[in-house]
C-alpha cells in the first residue's frame, strides 16, 4: 500500500457488501486489546468495540443498541459525566448505560 507515501496518510474506500453471508464490507476479529492505549486505535474484544481518543489517550467502549430498539428510542449523551441515557419516546422508563473507560 505504500504506507510511507505522503507521510503515511492514505484514504481507504471499502466496497459495499451484499445480502449474502460472508460478504460484509468490514470485519474486525476479536482479540486482546493493547496493553497501552494508542491514539486513534480501534479494537474489538469479546463483544466490545473500543476506540482510543486523542485527548488524554483514554480508551472508550463504543455503546451499542440493537437496531430495533434504537429506532424507537432517544439517545442522550453526557460527555462530562461519562453517562449515556436511553429513554423511550414519550415514556417515563429510562435505560442507563455507562460509557466505560
Short mmCIF file of N, CA and C in Angstrom, two decimals:
data_model
loop_
_atom_site.label_atom_id
_atom_site.label_comp_id
_atom_site.label_asym_id
_atom_site.label_seq_id
_atom_site.Cartn_x
_atom_site.Cartn_y
_atom_site.Cartn_z
N UNK A 1 0.81 -1.20 0.00
CA UNK A 1 0.00 0.00 0.00
C UNK A 1 0.85 1.26 0.00
N UNK A 2 2.11 1.15 0.22
CA UNK A 2 2.96 2.33 0.24
C UNK A 2 2.66 3.23 1.41
N UNK A 3 2.71 2.70 2.62
CA UNK A 3 2.29 3.45 3.80
C UNK A 3 3.15 4.67 4.09
N UNK A 4 4.38 4.71 3.59
CA UNK A 4 5.24 5.85 3.87
C UNK A 4 5.03 6.98 2.87
N UNK A 5 4.30 6.73 1.80
CA UNK A 5 3.98 7.78 0.83
C UNK A 5 3.08 8.80 1.50
N UNK A 6 3.33 10.07 1.28
CA UNK A 6 2.51 11.14 1.84
C UNK A 6 2.48 11.09 3.37
N UNK A 7 3.60 10.76 3.99
CA UNK A 7 3.68 10.74 5.44
C UNK A 7 2.88 9.63 6.09
N UNK A 8 2.52 8.61 5.33
CA UNK A 8 1.75 7.51 5.88
C UNK A 8 0.25 7.75 5.88
N UNK A 9 -0.19 8.89 5.36
CA UNK A 9 -1.62 9.21 5.33
C UNK A 9 -2.22 8.68 4.04
N UNK A 10 -3.25 7.90 4.15
CA UNK A 10 -3.94 7.31 2.99
C UNK A 10 -5.43 7.41 3.21
N UNK A 11 -6.17 7.21 2.16
CA UNK A 11 -7.61 7.06 2.28
C UNK A 11 -7.95 5.62 1.92
N UNK A 12 -8.99 5.12 2.51
CA UNK A 12 -9.41 3.75 2.26
C UNK A 12 -10.88 3.79 1.83
N UNK A 13 -11.16 3.18 0.72
CA UNK A 13 -12.53 3.06 0.25
C UNK A 13 -12.93 1.60 0.38
N UNK A 14 -14.00 1.34 1.10
CA UNK A 14 -14.46 -0.03 1.31
C UNK A 14 -15.67 -0.27 0.42
N UNK A 15 -15.59 -1.29 -0.39
CA UNK A 15 -16.70 -1.61 -1.28
C UNK A 15 -17.89 -2.11 -0.46
N UNK A 16 -19.07 -1.88 -0.99
CA UNK A 16 -20.30 -2.34 -0.33
C UNK A 16 -20.36 -3.86 -0.34
N UNK A 17 -20.95 -4.42 0.70
CA UNK A 17 -21.18 -5.86 0.75
C UNK A 17 -22.47 -6.20 0.02
N UNK A 18 -22.87 -7.44 0.15
CA UNK A 18 -24.15 -7.88 -0.42
C UNK A 18 -24.98 -8.47 0.70
N UNK A 19 -26.15 -8.96 0.38
CA UNK A 19 -27.02 -9.58 1.39
C UNK A 19 -26.56 -10.99 1.74
N UNK A 20 -25.65 -11.55 0.98
CA UNK A 20 -25.20 -12.92 1.19
C UNK A 20 -24.25 -13.02 2.39
N UNK A 21 -24.33 -14.13 3.10
CA UNK A 21 -23.43 -14.38 4.23
C UNK A 21 -21.98 -14.36 3.77
N UNK A 22 -21.11 -13.85 4.62
CA UNK A 22 -19.68 -13.84 4.32
C UNK A 22 -19.24 -12.71 3.39
N UNK A 23 -20.10 -11.72 3.16
CA UNK A 23 -19.72 -10.63 2.26
C UNK A 23 -19.75 -9.26 2.94
N UNK A 24 -19.68 -9.23 4.27
CA UNK A 24 -19.68 -7.95 4.98
C UNK A 24 -18.49 -7.12 4.50
N UNK A 25 -18.68 -5.81 4.30
CA UNK A 25 -17.60 -4.99 3.78
C UNK A 25 -16.43 -4.79 4.75
N UNK A 26 -16.68 -4.91 6.04
CA UNK A 26 -15.61 -4.73 7.02
C UNK A 26 -15.87 -5.65 8.21
N UNK A 27 -14.86 -6.41 8.59
CA UNK A 27 -14.96 -7.28 9.76
C UNK A 27 -13.74 -7.03 10.64
N UNK A 28 -13.94 -7.00 11.94
CA UNK A 28 -12.84 -6.84 12.88
C UNK A 28 -12.81 -8.08 13.75
N UNK A 29 -11.70 -8.79 13.72
CA UNK A 29 -11.56 -10.01 14.51
C UNK A 29 -11.41 -9.66 15.99
N UNK A 30 -12.02 -10.45 16.85
CA UNK A 30 -11.89 -10.26 18.29
C UNK A 30 -10.51 -10.69 18.74
N UNK A 31 -9.93 -9.91 19.64
CA UNK A 31 -8.60 -10.24 20.13
C UNK A 31 -8.31 -9.52 21.43
N UNK A 32 -7.09 -9.62 21.88
CA UNK A 32 -6.66 -8.96 23.12
C UNK A 32 -6.40 -7.49 22.82
N UNK A 33 -6.93 -6.59 23.65
CA UNK A 33 -6.70 -5.17 23.43
C UNK A 33 -5.27 -4.81 23.85
N UNK A 34 -4.78 -3.71 23.32
CA UNK A 34 -3.42 -3.26 23.59
C UNK A 34 -3.20 -3.02 25.08
N UNK A 35 -2.02 -3.33 25.57
CA UNK A 35 -1.69 -3.08 26.97
C UNK A 35 -1.70 -1.58 27.24
N UNK A 36 -1.12 -0.81 26.34
CA UNK A 36 -1.10 0.64 26.45
C UNK A 36 -1.94 1.22 25.31
N UNK A 37 -2.98 2.00 25.62
CA UNK A 37 -3.81 2.57 24.56
C UNK A 37 -3.00 3.44 23.61
N UNK A 38 -3.32 3.38 22.31
CA UNK A 38 -2.67 4.20 21.30
C UNK A 38 -3.71 5.12 20.67
N UNK A 39 -3.36 6.38 20.53
CA UNK A 39 -4.27 7.37 19.95
C UNK A 39 -4.80 6.89 18.60
N UNK A 40 -6.12 6.95 18.44
CA UNK A 40 -6.76 6.59 17.18
C UNK A 40 -7.00 5.11 16.96
N UNK A 41 -6.60 4.28 17.91
CA UNK A 41 -6.75 2.83 17.74
C UNK A 41 -8.22 2.42 17.82
N UNK A 42 -8.59 1.44 17.00
CA UNK A 42 -9.90 0.81 17.06
C UNK A 42 -9.65 -0.66 17.33
N UNK A 43 -10.25 -1.18 18.40
CA UNK A 43 -10.01 -2.57 18.81
C UNK A 43 -11.34 -3.26 19.10
N UNK A 44 -11.35 -4.57 18.97
CA UNK A 44 -12.55 -5.36 19.23
C UNK A 44 -12.16 -6.56 20.07
N UNK A 45 -12.81 -6.72 21.22
CA UNK A 45 -12.51 -7.84 22.10
C UNK A 45 -13.77 -8.27 22.84
N UNK A 46 -14.09 -9.54 22.75
CA UNK A 46 -15.20 -10.14 23.48
C UNK A 46 -16.47 -9.29 23.44
N UNK A 47 -17.01 -9.10 22.25
CA UNK A 47 -18.27 -8.38 22.03
C UNK A 47 -18.24 -6.90 22.36
N UNK A 48 -17.07 -6.31 22.51
CA UNK A 48 -16.97 -4.88 22.78
C UNK A 48 -16.06 -4.23 21.75
N UNK A 49 -16.52 -3.08 21.23
CA UNK A 49 -15.75 -2.30 20.28
C UNK A 49 -15.18 -1.10 21.02
N UNK A 50 -13.88 -0.90 20.92
CA UNK A 50 -13.19 0.18 21.63
C UNK A 50 -12.60 1.17 20.63
N UNK A 51 -12.48 2.42 21.06
CA UNK A 51 -11.68 3.39 20.31
C UNK A 51 -10.90 4.20 21.34
N UNK A 52 -9.73 4.67 20.93
CA UNK A 52 -8.89 5.47 21.82
C UNK A 52 -8.89 6.90 21.32
N UNK A 53 -9.28 7.82 22.19
CA UNK A 53 -9.37 9.23 21.81
C UNK A 53 -7.99 9.88 21.84
N UNK A 54 -7.89 11.06 21.24
CA UNK A 54 -6.62 11.77 21.19
C UNK A 54 -6.35 12.58 22.44
N UNK A 55 -7.40 13.00 23.14
CA UNK A 55 -7.23 13.80 24.35
C UNK A 55 -7.07 12.88 25.55
N UNK A 56 -5.92 12.87 26.14
CA UNK A 56 -5.69 12.06 27.33
C UNK A 56 -5.51 10.58 27.07
N UNK A 57 -5.47 10.19 25.83
CA UNK A 57 -5.27 8.79 25.43
C UNK A 57 -6.17 7.84 26.24
N UNK A 58 -7.43 8.15 26.33
CA UNK A 58 -8.38 7.30 27.04
C UNK A 58 -9.05 6.33 26.08
N UNK A 59 -9.06 5.06 26.45
CA UNK A 59 -9.76 4.05 25.65
C UNK A 59 -11.22 4.07 26.06
N UNK A 60 -12.11 4.09 25.08
CA UNK A 60 -13.55 4.13 25.34
C UNK A 60 -14.24 2.94 24.70
N UNK A 61 -15.30 2.48 25.34
CA UNK A 61 -16.13 1.43 24.76
C UNK A 61 -17.22 2.13 23.96
N UNK A 62 -17.44 1.69 22.74
CA UNK A 62 -18.49 2.26 21.91
C UNK A 62 -19.81 1.63 22.33
N UNK A 63 -20.77 2.46 22.72
CA UNK A 63 -22.07 1.96 23.16
C UNK A 63 -22.83 1.41 21.97
N UNK A 64 -23.52 0.30 22.17
CA UNK A 64 -24.27 -0.34 21.09
C UNK A 64 -25.69 -0.63 21.53
N UNK A 65 -26.62 -0.37 20.65
CA UNK A 65 -28.02 -0.67 20.88
C UNK A 65 -28.49 -1.56 19.75
N UNK A 66 -29.39 -2.49 20.04
CA UNK A 66 -29.91 -3.31 18.95
C UNK A 66 -30.73 -2.42 18.02
N UNK A 67 -30.73 -2.74 16.75
CA UNK A 67 -31.34 -1.89 15.72
C UNK A 67 -32.82 -1.63 15.98
N UNK A 68 -33.55 -2.62 16.45
CA UNK A 68 -34.99 -2.46 16.65
C UNK A 68 -35.30 -1.43 17.73
N UNK A 69 -34.62 -1.48 18.87
CA UNK A 69 -34.93 -0.53 19.94
C UNK A 69 -34.31 0.83 19.69
N UNK A 70 -33.19 0.89 18.98
CA UNK A 70 -32.56 2.18 18.70
C UNK A 70 -33.46 3.06 17.84
N UNK A 71 -34.24 2.45 16.98
CA UNK A 71 -35.13 3.22 16.10
C UNK A 71 -36.27 3.87 16.87
N UNK A 72 -36.61 3.36 18.04
CA UNK A 72 -37.74 3.89 18.80
C UNK A 72 -37.30 4.58 20.09
N UNK A 73 -36.04 4.87 20.21
CA UNK A 73 -35.52 5.49 21.44
C UNK A 73 -34.80 6.79 21.13
N UNK A 74 -34.73 7.65 22.11
CA UNK A 74 -33.93 8.86 22.04
C UNK A 74 -32.67 8.59 22.86
N UNK A 75 -31.52 8.88 22.29
CA UNK A 75 -30.27 8.63 23.00
C UNK A 75 -29.69 9.98 23.40
N UNK A 76 -29.48 10.18 24.70
CA UNK A 76 -28.90 11.40 25.23
C UNK A 76 -27.50 11.10 25.73
N UNK A 77 -26.58 11.99 25.46
CA UNK A 77 -25.19 11.74 25.83
C UNK A 77 -24.69 12.87 26.71
N UNK A 78 -24.01 12.52 27.80
CA UNK A 78 -23.34 13.49 28.66
C UNK A 78 -21.87 13.12 28.69
N UNK A 79 -21.05 13.85 27.94
CA UNK A 79 -19.63 13.52 27.86
C UNK A 79 -18.89 13.84 29.16
N UNK A 80 -19.36 14.83 29.90
CA UNK A 80 -18.68 15.23 31.12
C UNK A 80 -18.83 14.20 32.25
N UNK A 81 -19.99 13.55 32.32
CA UNK A 81 -20.21 12.58 33.39
C UNK A 81 -20.05 11.15 32.89
N UNK A 82 -19.63 10.96 31.62
CA UNK A 82 -19.41 9.64 31.04
C UNK A 82 -20.65 8.76 31.11
N UNK A 83 -21.81 9.33 30.88
CA UNK A 83 -23.06 8.59 31.00
C UNK A 83 -23.89 8.72 29.73
N UNK A 84 -24.42 7.60 29.30
CA UNK A 84 -25.36 7.58 28.17
C UNK A 84 -26.73 7.28 28.74
N UNK A 85 -27.73 8.00 28.31
CA UNK A 85 -29.10 7.73 28.73
C UNK A 85 -29.92 7.36 27.50
N UNK A 86 -30.63 6.26 27.59
CA UNK A 86 -31.52 5.87 26.50
C UNK A 86 -32.93 5.86 27.06
N UNK A 87 -33.77 6.73 26.58
CA UNK A 87 -35.12 6.82 27.12
C UNK A 87 -36.14 6.57 26.03
N UNK A 88 -37.26 5.99 26.41
CA UNK A 88 -38.32 5.73 25.45
C UNK A 88 -39.00 7.01 25.01
N UNK A 89 -39.40 7.08 23.77
CA UNK A 89 -40.11 8.26 23.26
C UNK A 89 -41.48 8.35 23.93
N UNK A 90 -41.70 9.41 24.70
CA UNK A 90 -42.99 9.61 25.34
C UNK A 90 -43.26 8.68 26.51
N UNK A 91 -42.25 7.99 26.99
CA UNK A 91 -42.43 7.08 28.12
C UNK A 91 -41.62 7.57 29.31
N UNK A 92 -41.98 7.12 30.51
CA UNK A 92 -41.25 7.51 31.71
C UNK A 92 -40.06 6.59 31.97
N UNK A 93 -40.06 5.43 31.39
CA UNK A 93 -38.99 4.45 31.63
C UNK A 93 -37.69 4.92 30.98
N UNK A 94 -36.59 4.79 31.69
CA UNK A 94 -35.28 5.16 31.16
C UNK A 94 -34.32 4.00 31.31
N UNK A 95 -33.43 3.88 30.37
CA UNK A 95 -32.40 2.85 30.41
C UNK A 95 -31.06 3.57 30.48
N UNK A 96 -30.20 3.12 31.36
CA UNK A 96 -28.91 3.77 31.53
C UNK A 96 -27.79 2.82 31.14
N UNK A 97 -26.86 3.33 30.39
CA UNK A 97 -25.66 2.58 30.03
C UNK A 97 -24.45 3.42 30.38
N UNK A 98 -23.46 2.81 30.98
CA UNK A 98 -22.24 3.53 31.33
C UNK A 98 -21.28 3.51 30.17
N UNK A 99 -20.67 4.65 29.90
CA UNK A 99 -19.59 4.76 28.93
C UNK A 99 -18.33 4.40 29.70
N UNK A 100 -17.79 3.23 29.43
CA UNK A 100 -16.72 2.69 30.26
C UNK A 100 -15.36 3.16 29.79
N UNK A 101 -14.51 3.49 30.74
CA UNK A 101 -13.13 3.89 30.43
C UNK A 101 -12.26 2.68 30.31
#
